[in-house]
Amino acid sequence: MINRVKGTQDILNLKLHDFVISLAEKHMQIYNFTKIETPIIEYTKLFTRSLGEQTDVVTKEMFTIPPRNEDEDSITLRPEATASTMRAYFENNVTEKPWKTYSYGAMFRYERPQKGRWRQFEQFNIEVINAPSIMHDAQFIKMLDVFFSEKLNINSYVIKLNFLGKIEDRKIFKDKLYEFLSKNESKICETCKERKEKNILRVFDCKSETCQKIYANSPKLTNYLSEKSLMEWNSLLNTLDILSVSYVVDHKLVRGLDYYNKTVFEFSSDELGAQNAFCGGGRYNLAKEIGEKEEFDSTGCAIGMGRLLMLVEKYQNNLAIPQEKAINIILPMSEQQQELALLLAYNLQSNNICADVLLDTASMTNMMKKANKLGAKNVLILGEVEQEKGTVTVKNMQTGKSETVKQTEVIKYL
Ligand code: HAM
């Protein structure tokens, strides 16, 4: 027996998934976003340059295919969609400003699999590219909040918010943080010691309680913002208040990718367990990393569909999920009635009536059991008598009532 690859999933019923995707797409249309699609494979350098050489995704998690000959570059299965969207923006000379797009599909990260964390997972990715005003972030976060709370009826999440300032702001802060960590060097864990040297802001992601207690007293990034950054941060908070968005300012939220500047946010729920963030994003700069001369701000997020669905499952009773179509099961009583059964099924299906035929002959009792298991609304019995008289016996499985109907009138009857 060959099993599926570690960290991947077989999803055998996509009903809830498709419902959530269709709601999300409708939501995107209301907010004037265009759907796009980019390839699943990209040149590796797109990700190494954009996400940051020292990030976990780049150092440990990429599924990379080496070049087959000297003229080729190595290729990577996309670990996220922001870099690809930005590449597509430039490569296709998009002139819209801002460019409001969404896309969804499989992403790949070589992570240690656990509940809510897979090596292949789906993201619903939303970007507003070339959007200088910080007000875009307020509109964006409100849009997500409305989607999760009003469209999906989820009420068990928190929006964590932080402001990373610009590179210059962070430089001053990083020096202060380095000083602070050096003073506490003997108390922090080995990973934090390493991060202190390589990717200092990531110390805040440490899971160790001891480290977290120490970081409760660490310098706060928002205390080192320039006047302009501080004004933007305050106006973002103010606008979110006016839009009635509830959020928690989390000074330790830094996010795992290097392209973020200014706003960062995460939607998380304790109901999900350890992997509790089901949506994350923020404001970022990527133009120069991709090779453009002029830098500009963009804002965006990705929703982890697997984690979102785990939450939606808990709240699905409050949702108007469309009922599955009522199914009619045709039972030919012997091989002699099978052709007629197929013709009758075709007739029903051509009239948009859901029909299926039980083609593996069995006893009447067994076929009725099977039809019941399939959730049949009606069972249409075709025996010798029916075949001879041009009729069909229709049994309503809810009421148990049977009626003989002319084959030519069965559509009208159903
Ligand atoms: P991210 O935080 O790396 O951000 O991923 C966003 C979401 O994808 C996470 O909050 C989580 O729900 C889901 N996710 C990530 N890794 C996994 C995994 N291994 N298994 C299951 N779900 C996972 C980004 O990817 C950014 N590109 C978001 C963004 C868009 N920022 C700006 N624009």
PDB file of N, CA and C in Angstrom, residues 66-74:
ATOM      1  N   PRO A  66      16.423  21.171  -8.280  1.00  0.00           N
ATOM      2  CA  PRO A  66      17.667  21.708  -8.835  1.00  0.00           C
ATOM      3  C   PRO A  66      17.623  21.771 -10.357  1.00  0.00           C
ATOM      4  N   PRO A  67      18.430  22.635 -10.963  1.00  0.00           N
ATOM      5  CA  PRO A  67      18.434  22.715 -12.437  1.00  0.00           C
ATOM      6  C   PRO A  67      18.920  21.413 -13.043  1.00  0.00           C
ATOM      7  N   ARG A  68      18.398  21.079 -14.243  1.00  0.00           N
ATOM      8  CA  ARG A  68      18.811  19.812 -14.885  1.00  0.00           C
ATOM      9  C   ARG A  68      20.046  19.986 -15.738  1.00  0.00           C
ATOM     10  N   ASN A  69      20.309  21.240 -16.132  1.00  0.00           N
ATOM     11  CA  ASN A  69      21.573  21.489 -16.832  1.00  0.00           C
ATOM     12  C   ASN A  69      22.047  22.901 -16.506  1.00  0.00           C
ATOM     13  N   GLU A  70      23.229  23.218 -16.991  1.00  0.00           N
ATOM     14  CA  GLU A  70      23.881  24.472 -16.599  1.00  0.00           C
ATOM     15  C   GLU A  70      23.119  25.729 -17.010  1.00  0.00           C
ATOM     16  N   ASP A  71      22.318  25.626 -18.093  1.00  0.00           N
ATOM     17  CA  ASP A  71      21.627  26.835 -18.573  1.00  0.00           C
ATOM     18  C   ASP A  71      20.372  27.159 -17.770  1.00  0.00           C
ATOM     19  N   GLU A  72      19.957  26.233 -16.930  1.00  0.00           N
ATOM     20  CA  GLU A  72      18.696  26.464 -16.224  1.00  0.00           C
ATOM     21  C   GLU A  72      18.936  26.971 -14.801  1.00  0.00           C
ATOM     22  N   ASP A  73      17.877  27.599 -14.245  1.00  0.00           N
ATOM     23  CA  ASP A  73      17.940  28.021 -12.840  1.00  0.00           C
ATOM     24  C   ASP A  73      17.115  27.059 -12.015  1.00  0.00           C
ATOM     25  N   SER A  74      17.372  27.027 -10.731  1.00  0.00           N
ATOM     26  CA  SER A  74      16.577  26.126  -9.891  1.00  0.00           C
ATOM     27  C   SER A  74      15.169  26.703  -9.721  1.00  0.00           C
TER      28      SER A  74
END
